[in-house]
Short mmCIF file of C-alpha atoms and ligand atoms in Angstrom, two decimals:
data_model
loop_
_atom_site.label_atom_id
_atom_site.label_comp_id
_atom_site.label_asym_id
_atom_site.label_seq_id
_atom_site.Cartn_x
_atom_site.Cartn_y
_atom_site.Cartn_z
CA MET A 1 -13.75 8.63 17.02
CA SER A 2 -14.02 7.48 20.58
CA ASP A 3 -11.15 7.25 22.96
CA SER A 4 -11.25 3.59 24.03
CA PRO A 5 -11.21 2.01 26.54
CA LYS A 6 -14.46 3.71 27.62
CA GLN A 7 -16.92 0.97 28.45
CA PRO A 8 -20.33 0.76 26.80
CA ASP A 9 -23.54 0.12 28.72
CA PRO A 10 -24.88 -3.45 28.95
CA LEU A 11 -26.31 -4.75 25.70
CA THR A 12 -27.57 -7.70 23.74
CA MET A 13 -26.02 -8.32 20.33
CA ILE A 14 -28.05 -10.26 17.79
CA ILE A 15 -25.95 -11.75 15.00
CA PHE A 16 -27.94 -12.59 11.89
CA GLY A 17 -25.79 -15.17 10.07
CA ALA A 18 -24.22 -16.58 13.24
CA SER A 19 -23.12 -19.82 11.55
CA GLY A 20 -21.38 -18.02 8.68
CA ASP A 21 -17.82 -17.27 7.74
CA LEU A 22 -17.76 -13.66 8.93
CA THR A 23 -19.01 -14.63 12.40
CA ARG A 24 -16.36 -17.32 12.71
CA ARG A 25 -13.46 -15.30 11.31
CA LYS A 26 -14.17 -11.86 12.67
CA LEU A 27 -17.18 -11.29 14.93
CA ALA A 28 -16.70 -14.09 17.45
CA PRO A 29 -12.93 -13.45 17.87
CA ALA A 30 -13.57 -9.69 18.14
CA MET A 31 -16.23 -10.06 20.84
CA TYR A 32 -14.12 -12.58 22.71
CA ASN A 33 -11.04 -10.31 22.62
CA LEU A 34 -13.06 -7.30 23.72
CA SER A 35 -14.49 -9.31 26.57
CA ALA A 36 -11.13 -10.81 27.57
CA GLY A 37 -9.59 -7.32 27.46
CA GLY A 38 -12.20 -6.06 29.92
CA ASN A 39 -13.75 -3.72 27.34
CA LEU A 40 -17.25 -5.14 27.41
CA PRO A 41 -19.97 -4.51 29.94
CA LYS A 42 -22.47 -7.21 30.89
CA PHE A 43 -23.70 -8.56 27.57
CA ARG A 44 -25.55 -11.35 25.77
CA ILE A 45 -25.01 -12.57 22.21
CA ILE A 46 -27.92 -14.23 20.42
CA GLY A 47 -26.76 -16.03 17.27
CA PHE A 48 -29.47 -16.40 14.64
CA ALA A 49 -29.07 -18.56 11.51
CA ARG A 50 -30.81 -21.25 9.53
CA ARG A 51 -29.13 -24.47 10.57
CA GLU A 52 -30.24 -26.36 13.68
CA ARG A 53 -27.90 -25.91 16.61
CA SER A 54 -28.28 -26.17 20.36
CA ASP A 55 -26.81 -23.40 22.52
CA GLU A 56 -24.08 -25.84 23.51
CA GLN A 57 -23.20 -26.70 19.90
CA PHE A 58 -23.13 -23.00 19.02
CA ARG A 59 -20.70 -22.35 21.86
CA GLU A 60 -18.48 -25.20 20.68
CA ASP A 61 -18.51 -23.83 17.11
CA LEU A 62 -17.47 -20.40 18.31
CA HIS A 63 -14.82 -21.83 20.62
CA LYS A 64 -13.22 -23.55 17.63
CA ALA A 65 -13.52 -20.41 15.52
CA ILE A 66 -11.94 -18.19 18.19
CA HIS A 67 -9.14 -20.70 18.65
CA GLN A 68 -8.51 -20.69 14.89
CA PHE A 69 -8.94 -17.00 14.06
CA SER A 70 -8.37 -14.93 17.17
CA ARG A 71 -5.20 -12.80 17.08
CA ALA A 72 -4.03 -14.48 20.29
CA GLY A 73 -4.36 -17.84 18.51
CA THR A 74 -5.75 -19.42 21.66
CA VAL A 75 -8.74 -19.37 24.00
CA ASP A 76 -8.00 -18.69 27.63
CA ALA A 77 -9.99 -21.20 29.72
CA ARG A 78 -10.76 -18.65 32.44
CA HIS A 79 -12.09 -16.04 30.01
CA TRP A 80 -14.03 -18.65 28.10
CA LYS A 81 -15.80 -19.72 31.27
CA ALA A 82 -17.15 -16.21 31.64
CA PHE A 83 -17.79 -15.67 27.92
CA ALA A 84 -19.56 -18.92 26.93
CA PRO A 85 -22.70 -18.55 29.11
CA CYS A 86 -23.39 -15.21 27.40
CA LEU A 87 -23.90 -16.99 24.06
CA SER A 88 -27.15 -18.52 22.86
CA TYR A 89 -28.54 -19.61 19.52
CA LEU A 90 -31.82 -19.26 17.67
CA SER A 91 -32.41 -21.28 14.52
CA GLY A 92 -34.81 -20.40 11.73
CA ASP A 93 -35.22 -18.81 8.37
CA PHE A 94 -34.83 -15.04 8.29
CA THR A 95 -37.97 -14.75 6.21
CA ASP A 96 -40.05 -16.66 8.79
CA GLU A 97 -41.79 -13.96 10.78
CA ALA A 98 -42.71 -16.39 13.57
CA ARG A 99 -39.03 -16.69 14.53
CA TYR A 100 -38.93 -12.97 15.27
CA LYS A 101 -41.56 -13.49 17.95
CA GLU A 102 -39.18 -15.93 19.60
CA LEU A 103 -36.37 -13.41 19.13
CA LYS A 104 -38.47 -10.75 20.84
CA ASP A 105 -39.11 -13.03 23.82
CA ARG A 106 -35.41 -13.78 24.10
CA LEU A 107 -34.59 -10.08 23.96
CA THR A 108 -37.10 -9.33 26.68
CA ALA A 109 -35.57 -12.02 28.90
CA ALA A 110 -32.02 -10.76 28.18
CA ALA A 111 -33.04 -7.18 28.99
CA GLN A 112 -34.39 -8.31 32.34
CA GLU A 113 -31.21 -10.21 33.17
CA LEU A 114 -28.97 -7.33 32.13
CA GLY A 115 -31.15 -4.57 33.49
CA SER A 116 -30.77 -2.88 30.07
CA GLY A 117 -32.70 -3.02 26.82
CA ASN A 118 -29.80 -1.91 24.58
CA ARG A 119 -29.80 -3.94 21.35
CA LEU A 120 -27.27 -4.24 18.58
CA PHE A 121 -28.34 -6.07 15.43
CA TYR A 122 -25.54 -7.27 13.15
CA LEU A 123 -26.40 -8.24 9.57
CA ALA A 124 -23.77 -10.86 8.65
CA THR A 125 -25.87 -12.52 5.97
CA PRO A 126 -26.08 -12.55 2.19
CA PRO A 127 -27.09 -8.96 1.30
CA SER A 128 -30.19 -10.18 -0.55
CA LEU A 129 -31.68 -10.91 2.90
CA TYR A 130 -31.13 -7.44 4.38
CA PRO A 131 -34.54 -6.06 3.29
CA ASP A 132 -36.47 -9.05 4.71
CA ILE A 133 -34.60 -8.97 8.00
CA VAL A 134 -35.03 -5.23 8.45
CA ARG A 135 -38.74 -5.44 7.60
CA CYS A 136 -39.32 -8.30 10.08
CA ILE A 137 -37.42 -6.43 12.82
CA GLY A 138 -39.68 -3.45 12.14
CA GLU A 139 -42.90 -5.47 12.12
CA MET A 140 -42.03 -6.93 15.52
CA GLY A 141 -41.26 -3.42 16.81
CA LEU A 142 -37.69 -4.40 17.69
CA ASN A 143 -36.31 -1.32 15.97
CA GLU A 144 -37.85 0.96 18.60
CA PRO A 145 -35.53 1.49 21.55
CA GLU A 146 -36.96 0.82 25.00
CA PRO A 147 -37.15 4.01 27.09
CA GLY A 148 -33.63 4.89 28.24
CA SER A 149 -32.04 2.35 25.87
CA TRP A 150 -30.67 2.33 22.33
CA THR A 151 -31.15 0.07 19.31
CA ARG A 152 -28.55 0.06 16.53
CA ILE A 153 -27.93 -2.00 13.43
CA ILE A 154 -24.61 -2.79 11.74
CA VAL A 155 -24.86 -3.53 8.03
CA GLU A 156 -22.06 -5.39 6.25
CA LYS A 157 -20.75 -4.69 2.80
CA PRO A 158 -21.64 -4.92 -0.03
CA PHE A 159 -24.14 -2.12 0.40
CA GLY A 160 -25.96 -2.41 -2.94
CA LYS A 161 -24.45 -3.28 -6.28
CA ASP A 162 -24.90 0.08 -7.98
CA LEU A 163 -26.39 3.48 -7.22
CA GLU A 164 -29.97 2.37 -7.79
CA THR A 165 -29.79 -0.66 -5.50
CA ALA A 166 -27.92 1.31 -2.82
CA LEU A 167 -30.65 3.98 -2.87
CA ALA A 168 -33.32 1.27 -2.64
CA LEU A 169 -31.56 -0.40 0.29
CA ASN A 170 -31.20 2.92 2.10
CA ARG A 171 -34.94 3.51 1.60
CA GLU A 172 -35.78 0.05 2.97
CA ILE A 173 -33.55 0.53 5.99
CA HIS A 174 -34.81 4.06 6.64
CA ALA A 175 -38.39 2.80 6.61
CA VAL A 176 -37.52 1.00 9.86
CA PHE A 177 -34.42 2.64 11.35
CA SER A 178 -33.41 6.28 11.53
CA GLU A 179 -30.01 7.12 10.06
CA ASP A 180 -28.44 7.61 13.49
CA GLN A 181 -29.28 3.97 14.31
CA VAL A 182 -27.54 2.65 11.18
CA TYR A 183 -23.84 1.73 11.16
CA ARG A 184 -22.60 0.70 7.69
CA ILE A 185 -19.32 -1.03 8.27
CA ASP A 186 -16.20 -0.89 6.12
CA HIS A 187 -13.55 -2.68 8.13
CA TYR A 188 -10.83 -0.64 6.41
CA LEU A 189 -11.78 2.29 8.62
CA GLY A 190 -11.05 0.19 11.70
CA LYS A 191 -7.40 -0.21 10.74
CA GLU A 192 -4.96 1.84 12.80
CA THR A 193 -2.99 2.80 9.71
CA VAL A 194 -6.12 4.16 8.02
CA GLN A 195 -7.11 6.21 11.06
CA ASN A 196 -3.54 7.47 11.16
CA ILE A 197 -4.09 9.23 7.82
CA LEU A 198 -6.20 11.77 9.67
CA VAL A 199 -3.72 12.03 12.52
CA LEU A 200 -0.82 12.55 10.13
CA ARG A 201 -2.69 15.27 8.27
CA PHE A 202 -4.43 17.08 11.09
CA ALA A 203 -2.24 16.60 14.17
CA ASN A 204 0.95 17.80 12.48
CA GLY A 205 1.75 21.30 11.34
CA ILE A 206 4.21 20.40 8.62
CA PHE A 207 2.12 18.40 6.16
CA GLU A 208 -1.13 20.29 5.74
CA PRO A 209 0.43 23.45 4.23
CA LEU A 210 1.89 21.23 1.47
CA TRP A 211 -1.27 19.17 1.00
CA ASN A 212 -2.59 20.76 -2.16
CA ARG A 213 -2.13 21.36 -5.87
CA ASN A 214 0.73 23.82 -5.31
CA PHE A 215 3.05 21.17 -3.89
CA ILE A 216 1.64 17.75 -4.72
CA ASP A 217 2.27 16.45 -8.22
CA HIS A 218 0.07 13.37 -8.00
CA VAL A 219 -1.13 10.65 -5.63
CA GLU A 220 -0.94 6.89 -6.21
CA ILE A 221 -3.01 4.41 -4.24
CA THR A 222 -2.28 0.70 -4.57
CA MET A 223 -4.38 -2.03 -3.02
CA ALA A 224 -2.88 -5.30 -4.23
CA GLU A 225 -3.79 -8.85 -3.31
CA SER A 226 -1.70 -11.90 -4.17
CA ILE A 227 -4.64 -14.26 -3.66
CA GLY A 228 -7.15 -15.13 -6.37
CA VAL A 229 -10.87 -15.62 -5.81
CA GLU A 230 -10.29 -18.38 -3.23
CA GLY A 231 -13.23 -20.57 -4.22
CA ARG A 232 -15.62 -17.60 -4.27
CA GLY A 233 -15.77 -17.44 -8.07
CA GLY A 234 -19.58 -17.36 -8.10
CA TYR A 235 -19.66 -14.31 -5.83
CA TYR A 236 -16.83 -12.58 -7.67
CA GLU A 237 -18.48 -13.02 -11.07
CA GLU A 238 -21.28 -10.77 -9.79
CA ALA A 239 -18.93 -8.30 -8.12
CA GLY A 240 -15.59 -7.65 -9.85
CA ALA A 241 -12.79 -5.46 -8.54
CA LEU A 242 -14.61 -2.18 -9.09
CA ARG A 243 -17.53 -3.08 -6.83
CA ASP A 244 -15.54 -5.25 -4.45
CA MET A 245 -12.70 -2.81 -3.69
CA VAL A 246 -13.06 0.59 -5.35
CA GLN A 247 -16.58 1.54 -4.26
CA ASN A 248 -15.80 0.98 -0.59
CA HIS A 249 -12.18 0.63 0.59
CA MET A 250 -10.58 2.71 -2.16
CA MET A 251 -13.14 5.50 -1.84
CA GLN A 252 -12.51 5.56 1.91
CA LEU A 253 -8.78 6.01 1.38
CA ILE A 254 -9.35 8.67 -1.28
CA SER A 255 -11.71 10.66 0.91
CA LEU A 256 -9.43 10.53 3.97
CA ILE A 257 -6.37 11.59 2.02
CA SER A 258 -8.13 14.40 0.16
CA MET A 259 -10.85 15.77 2.50
CA GLU A 260 -10.77 19.24 4.00
CA PRO A 261 -10.07 19.47 7.74
CA PRO A 262 -13.33 18.92 9.64
CA ILE A 263 -14.22 21.57 12.19
CA ALA A 264 -14.36 18.90 14.92
CA PHE A 265 -13.38 15.30 15.29
CA GLU A 266 -16.93 14.16 15.50
CA ALA A 267 -19.02 11.80 13.34
CA GLY A 268 -21.20 14.40 11.63
CA GLU A 269 -18.34 16.80 10.84
CA VAL A 270 -15.89 14.17 9.62
CA ARG A 271 -18.51 12.54 7.43
CA ASN A 272 -19.65 15.90 6.02
CA GLU A 273 -16.13 16.56 4.75
CA LYS A 274 -15.76 13.05 3.34
CA VAL A 275 -18.99 13.38 1.39
CA LYS A 276 -18.02 16.84 0.19
CA VAL A 277 -14.79 15.67 -1.40
CA LEU A 278 -16.42 12.59 -2.91
CA ARG A 279 -18.95 14.89 -4.52
CA ALA A 280 -16.08 16.83 -6.10
CA ILE A 281 -14.75 13.74 -7.92
CA ARG A 282 -15.35 14.24 -11.61
CA PRO A 283 -17.87 11.62 -12.82
CA TYR A 284 -16.82 9.48 -15.76
CA THR A 285 -18.27 9.64 -19.27
CA THR A 286 -17.99 6.87 -21.83
CA GLU A 287 -15.16 8.86 -23.41
CA SER A 288 -13.23 9.30 -20.15
CA VAL A 289 -13.79 5.65 -19.20
CA LYS A 290 -11.95 4.78 -22.41
CA THR A 291 -8.94 6.95 -21.57
CA MET A 292 -8.91 7.01 -17.76
CA VAL A 293 -9.97 3.52 -16.68
CA VAL A 294 -8.27 0.17 -17.28
CA ARG A 295 -9.92 -3.11 -16.41
CA GLY A 296 -7.88 -6.27 -16.36
CA GLN A 297 -8.27 -9.96 -15.69
CA TYR A 298 -5.57 -12.38 -14.63
CA GLY A 299 -4.51 -15.25 -16.81
CA PRO A 300 -2.36 -18.15 -15.64
CA GLY A 301 1.00 -17.40 -14.06
CA ARG A 302 3.02 -17.72 -10.87
CA VAL A 303 2.49 -15.85 -7.63
CA GLU A 304 5.05 -16.07 -4.83
CA GLY A 305 6.65 -19.00 -6.64
CA GLN A 306 3.42 -21.00 -6.94
CA PRO A 307 1.74 -21.73 -10.28
CA CYS A 308 -1.86 -20.52 -10.53
CA VAL A 309 -4.66 -20.87 -13.02
CA GLY A 310 -6.20 -17.98 -14.88
CA TYR A 311 -9.42 -16.42 -13.59
CA ARG A 312 -11.53 -18.07 -16.30
CA ASN A 313 -10.40 -21.48 -15.04
CA GLU A 314 -11.39 -20.79 -11.43
CA PRO A 315 -14.37 -22.81 -10.15
CA GLY A 316 -17.67 -20.96 -10.58
CA VAL A 317 -16.29 -18.61 -13.26
CA ALA A 318 -17.64 -18.54 -16.85
CA PRO A 319 -14.99 -19.62 -19.39
CA ASP A 320 -15.61 -16.40 -21.36
CA SER A 321 -16.03 -14.16 -18.29
CA ASN A 322 -15.38 -10.47 -18.77
CA THR A 323 -15.36 -9.73 -15.02
CA GLU A 324 -12.46 -7.51 -13.98
CA THR A 325 -10.03 -8.77 -11.36
CA PHE A 326 -7.98 -5.58 -11.72
CA VAL A 327 -8.85 -1.92 -12.14
CA ALA A 328 -6.59 1.08 -12.56
CA LEU A 329 -7.98 4.54 -12.93
CA LYS A 330 -7.09 8.15 -13.08
CA LEU A 331 -9.37 10.22 -10.92
CA LEU A 332 -9.74 13.98 -10.79
CA ILE A 333 -11.08 16.05 -7.94
CA ASP A 334 -12.64 19.28 -9.09
CA ASN A 335 -12.11 21.62 -6.17
CA TRP A 336 -9.70 24.39 -5.22
CA ARG A 337 -7.33 22.15 -3.31
CA TRP A 338 -6.93 19.44 -5.93
CA ALA A 339 -7.70 20.89 -9.37
CA GLY A 340 -5.28 19.37 -11.87
CA VAL A 341 -3.73 16.82 -9.45
CA PRO A 342 -4.31 13.30 -10.76
CA PHE A 343 -5.05 10.50 -8.33
CA TYR A 344 -3.99 7.17 -9.82
CA ILE A 345 -5.50 4.17 -8.13
CA ARG A 346 -5.12 0.47 -8.83
CA THR A 347 -6.34 -2.69 -7.21
CA GLY A 348 -6.23 -6.28 -8.28
CA LYS A 349 -6.00 -9.95 -7.47
CA ARG A 350 -3.08 -12.23 -8.23
CA LEU A 351 -0.62 -9.35 -8.14
CA PRO A 352 2.95 -10.07 -6.98
CA ARG A 353 2.28 -9.37 -3.32
CA ARG A 354 -0.31 -8.22 -0.82
CA VAL A 355 0.22 -4.55 -0.19
CA THR A 356 -1.86 -1.43 0.39
CA GLU A 357 -0.21 1.96 0.34
CA ILE A 358 -0.77 5.58 -0.54
CA ALA A 359 2.15 7.34 -2.24
CA VAL A 360 2.08 11.12 -2.36
CA ARG A 361 4.55 12.52 -4.90
CA PHE A 362 5.56 16.13 -4.46
CA LYS A 363 6.54 18.52 -7.21
CA GLN A 364 10.19 18.92 -8.20
CA ALA A 365 12.27 21.68 -6.69
CA PRO A 366 11.59 24.72 -8.87
CA TYR A 367 15.16 25.23 -10.05
CA LEU A 368 18.05 22.81 -10.62
CA LEU A 369 20.82 24.41 -8.61
CA PHE A 370 23.38 21.67 -9.21
CA ARG A 371 23.33 21.70 -12.99
CA ASP A 372 27.12 21.99 -13.50
CA THR A 373 27.59 18.74 -11.62
CA ASP A 374 26.68 15.12 -12.38
CA VAL A 375 23.25 15.69 -10.92
CA LYS A 376 20.40 15.17 -13.35
CA GLN A 377 16.87 16.07 -12.28
CA PRO A 378 16.61 14.69 -8.70
CA ASP A 379 13.72 12.39 -7.80
CA GLN A 380 10.45 13.88 -6.63
CA ASN A 381 10.00 13.85 -2.86
CA LEU A 382 7.75 11.04 -1.82
CA LEU A 383 5.61 10.38 1.23
CA VAL A 384 4.32 6.83 1.52
CA LEU A 385 1.60 5.78 3.94
CA GLN A 386 1.84 2.04 4.33
CA ILE A 387 -1.51 0.53 5.29
CA GLN A 388 -0.74 -3.21 5.11
CA PRO A 389 1.07 -5.55 5.59
CA GLU A 390 3.85 -3.10 6.48
CA GLU A 391 2.36 -0.49 8.77
CA GLY A 392 4.09 2.83 8.84
CA ILE A 393 5.08 5.93 6.95
CA PHE A 394 8.22 6.86 5.12
CA MET A 395 9.45 10.01 3.48
CA GLN A 396 11.90 9.91 0.60
CA PHE A 397 14.16 12.83 -0.23
CA GLY A 398 17.50 13.49 -1.89
CA ALA A 399 20.71 13.45 0.16
CA LYS A 400 24.30 14.13 -0.82
CA VAL A 401 26.37 11.01 -1.32
CA PRO A 402 29.57 11.49 0.76
CA GLY A 403 32.59 12.43 -1.33
CA PRO A 404 34.19 15.34 -3.14
CA LYS A 405 31.61 15.46 -5.94
CA ILE A 406 28.00 16.55 -5.70
CA ARG A 407 25.96 13.42 -6.15
CA ILE A 408 22.42 13.01 -4.88
CA GLN A 409 20.73 9.82 -3.82
CA ALA A 410 17.17 9.18 -2.62
CA VAL A 411 17.10 8.20 1.07
CA ASN A 412 14.26 7.27 3.42
CA MET A 413 13.09 8.56 6.76
CA ASP A 414 11.06 5.78 8.28
CA PHE A 415 8.40 5.27 10.92
CA ALA A 416 7.16 1.72 11.57
CA TYR A 417 4.29 0.98 13.93
CA GLY A 418 5.84 -2.28 15.09
CA THR A 419 9.06 -0.72 16.36
CA SER A 420 7.66 2.61 17.58
CA PHE A 421 4.79 1.33 19.73
CA GLN A 422 4.50 -1.53 22.18
CA GLU A 423 0.71 -1.54 22.12
CA ASP A 424 -1.03 -4.53 20.61
CA ASN A 425 -2.76 -3.68 17.34
CA ALA A 426 -6.44 -4.51 17.89
CA ASP A 427 -8.35 -6.07 15.01
CA ALA A 428 -10.44 -3.60 12.99
CA TYR A 429 -13.66 -5.36 13.99
CA GLU A 430 -12.87 -4.97 17.69
CA ARG A 431 -12.44 -1.26 17.27
CA LEU A 432 -15.55 -0.83 15.15
CA LEU A 433 -17.81 -2.99 17.32
CA LEU A 434 -16.76 -1.06 20.37
CA ASP A 435 -17.31 2.29 18.65
CA CYS A 436 -20.81 1.21 17.62
CA MET A 437 -21.63 0.10 21.16
CA LEU A 438 -20.47 3.52 22.35
CA GLY A 439 -22.62 5.25 19.76
CA ASP A 440 -19.68 6.72 17.83
CA ALA A 441 -20.38 6.55 14.08
CA THR A 442 -17.25 8.42 12.92
CA LEU A 443 -15.70 5.30 11.40
CA PHE A 444 -18.92 4.10 9.77
CA THR A 445 -20.28 5.13 6.40
CA ARG A 446 -23.24 7.47 6.18
CA HIS A 447 -25.99 6.92 3.59
CA ASP A 448 -24.96 9.86 1.40
CA GLU A 449 -21.32 8.73 1.47
CA VAL A 450 -22.29 5.29 0.15
CA GLU A 451 -24.55 6.82 -2.46
CA THR A 452 -21.92 9.31 -3.67
CA ALA A 453 -19.30 6.57 -3.94
CA TRP A 454 -21.75 4.45 -5.90
CA SER A 455 -22.59 7.27 -8.27
CA ILE A 456 -18.89 7.54 -9.27
CA VAL A 457 -18.48 3.79 -9.65
CA THR A 458 -21.80 3.52 -11.50
CA SER A 459 -20.61 6.12 -14.03
CA ILE A 460 -17.68 3.79 -14.81
CA MET A 461 -19.95 0.74 -15.05
CA ASP A 462 -22.25 2.66 -17.40
CA GLY A 463 -19.25 3.53 -19.56
CA TRP A 464 -18.22 -0.12 -19.68
CA LYS A 465 -21.72 -1.13 -20.72
CA GLN A 466 -21.57 1.30 -23.64
CA LEU A 467 -18.14 0.09 -24.66
CA ASP A 468 -19.20 -3.54 -24.39
CA ASP A 469 -21.58 -2.93 -27.26
CA GLY A 470 -18.62 -2.50 -29.57
CA GLN A 471 -15.10 -2.92 -28.14
CA GLY A 472 -13.98 -2.95 -24.55
CA SER A 473 -13.22 -6.37 -23.17
CA VAL A 474 -10.86 -6.80 -20.22
CA ALA A 475 -7.09 -6.52 -20.75
CA MET A 476 -5.34 -9.71 -19.71
CA TYR A 477 -2.36 -9.84 -17.35
CA GLY A 478 -0.30 -12.75 -16.14
CA ALA A 479 -0.88 -13.81 -12.53
CA GLY A 480 2.09 -12.52 -10.54
CA THR A 481 2.54 -9.31 -12.55
CA TRP A 482 1.46 -5.76 -11.67
CA GLY A 483 -1.52 -5.80 -14.03
CA PRO A 484 -1.95 -5.26 -17.75
CA ARG A 485 0.36 -3.11 -19.85
CA GLU A 486 -2.50 -0.62 -20.25
CA ALA A 487 -2.28 0.20 -16.52
CA ALA A 488 1.35 1.22 -16.91
CA GLU A 489 0.46 3.26 -19.98
CA LEU A 490 -2.34 5.04 -18.11
CA ILE A 491 0.16 6.68 -15.79
CA GLU A 492 3.06 6.87 -18.24
CA ARG A 493 0.95 9.01 -20.58
CA HIS A 494 1.29 11.73 -17.97
CA GLY A 495 5.01 11.25 -17.52
CA HIS A 496 4.71 9.23 -14.29
CA ARG A 497 5.42 5.67 -13.32
CA TRP A 498 3.73 3.45 -10.72
CA ARG A 499 5.87 3.10 -7.64
CA LEU A 500 7.03 -0.45 -7.10
CA PRO A 501 5.68 -1.13 -3.62
N1 NAP B 601 -16.59 -13.63 5.26
C1 NAP B 601 -15.93 -12.51 5.33
O1 NAP B 601 -14.75 -12.46 5.67
C2 NAP B 601 -16.61 -11.20 5.00
C3 NAP B 601 -15.85 -10.01 4.96
C4 NAP B 601 -16.49 -8.80 4.71
C5 NAP B 601 -17.86 -8.77 4.50
N2 NAP B 601 -18.58 -9.94 4.53
C6 NAP B 601 -20.04 -9.84 4.32
O2 NAP B 601 -20.69 -10.42 5.44
C7 NAP B 601 -21.89 -11.05 5.05
C8 NAP B 601 -21.86 -12.52 5.46
O3 NAP B 601 -20.79 -13.16 4.79
P1 NAP B 601 -20.33 -14.64 5.16
O4 NAP B 601 -19.06 -14.86 4.40
O5 NAP B 601 -20.32 -14.84 6.62
O6 NAP B 601 -21.50 -15.50 4.49
P2 NAP B 601 -21.82 -17.05 4.75
O7 NAP B 601 -20.63 -17.77 5.27
O8 NAP B 601 -22.47 -17.53 3.50
O9 NAP B 601 -22.91 -17.02 5.93
C9 NAP B 601 -24.24 -16.65 5.70
C10 NAP B 601 -25.01 -16.81 6.99
O10 NAP B 601 -26.36 -16.45 6.74
C11 NAP B 601 -27.21 -17.52 7.13
N3 NAP B 601 -28.35 -17.57 6.22
C12 NAP B 601 -28.33 -17.49 4.87
N4 NAP B 601 -29.59 -17.52 4.40
C13 NAP B 601 -30.41 -17.63 5.48
C14 NAP B 601 -31.81 -17.68 5.65
N5 NAP B 601 -32.65 -17.60 4.62
N6 NAP B 601 -32.30 -17.78 6.89
C15 NAP B 601 -31.47 -17.86 7.97
N7 NAP B 601 -30.13 -17.82 7.87
C16 NAP B 601 -29.61 -17.68 6.63
C17 NAP B 601 -26.36 -18.76 7.02
O11 NAP B 601 -26.93 -19.75 7.85
P3 NAP B 601 -26.78 -21.33 7.49
O12 NAP B 601 -25.37 -21.48 7.00
O13 NAP B 601 -27.05 -21.96 8.78
O14 NAP B 601 -27.77 -21.60 6.41
C18 NAP B 601 -25.04 -18.22 7.54
O15 NAP B 601 -25.06 -18.16 8.94
C19 NAP B 601 -21.98 -10.85 3.54
O16 NAP B 601 -22.73 -9.70 3.29
C20 NAP B 601 -20.53 -10.62 3.13
O17 NAP B 601 -20.42 -9.87 1.96
C21 NAP B 601 -17.99 -11.14 4.77
#
């Protein structure tokens, strides 16, 4: 993980999919903010997409997008004057090899202007186009760095749709780029609160000694969205919550919370430990899918006071769709640190509110000292890492209620980012783009990490396929609830209860 604000060397960024949603919402605002914050060197951005656009129109499009989506909510005229001339546009189909000749010429010209041949390709396109784009880049020789320069490629999620397709995509990419040129992005890793998991664990002496099966009873991870599929029903029908959230974001949180301490804070070492713990996750069998995994789908209901239709009535969704909009699962990590400690994870759409948090529940005190008083079994100690929208950490423990009797009540010790730090919270894409430009891959996903995460998720999908032959349809839940009854039962079977976030 780099220590910004180091400045990268001059570079040209080529955005494949420059007229798309991701470019407008995230990439353009991130590059603008980095530039306005003085974090960028001399640079050029070449936008590449299908529709016809002049350079001037492209600049206007991005100006509007930055105005709409940038965290500042505005475009500073002075910064824009410096930023806009660095933008240009190339139109064409990504499968048309002739357009890559034009791209090569533009890159040569940019390198001369900048005095640097550094190139950053960004794949912000439908994933089905990744293989064609990578192949064409290779055929034009644009993958090879100029002497003294670097060439890197950022690949957006989804990275494959199961283990087999992820392996195939890695093969196609590796035919053109070496692994150290490839930056697979999961924007969750760019969030301050996610990076803080490592700081909490490894920069403090008090937590790590407790961070194991001797003291932790279980871990709950919740990643809830209140929104539905937002007009992307067609996409979601192919994805579902397991692929869309568990394979990437959830696996990232699980690996950060459960990994062994790396020997150095450096990309290779951190990623080695993440892969190692992912490999220790017990794969699912058809039998364990039945008892340890719940898939749900929202029906009609109300979220935040607003009525909403059920998933099957969303545009682009089949009326008899079995796609899951909710998954809850119990996950076991078979290693010395975690043997026997269940990790309960759940994610879903149309839940009561948007919230992501990790709750670590510690074991009870070994002996109830206050048994001749009114005190029943006190609550388990709880450490909650709040990822979003609240950003912070709190610890819950029992305290004596003032008065002559012994009564115990759970109280909180709180840390909130907003009140503890004055610094502006940079967007995840700003952080990750800058890290990539600096050649720091710590917060990007390595090929074996993606493959290991897919192998776990694929074992669940295989189980579902088997069950679909006979039983096994999704469990319905009302929009605005915390998921189907079966999700509550999953954790209650082991004497626990989901925390109400
Ligand atoms: N949107 C997000 O917030 C978000 C978040 C995380 C990850 N992602 C990932 O980012 C990627 C892009 O998503 P998106 O939402 O930006 O998609 P999008 O809005 O559909 O944009 C797709 C882009 O690709 C271009 N394109 C498609 N086919 C092309 C072809 N054959 N030749 C040339 N250009 C072509 C489109 O150009 P024209 O429109 O000019 O045809 C457009 O610029 C996807 O992999 C997605 O999963 C997106």
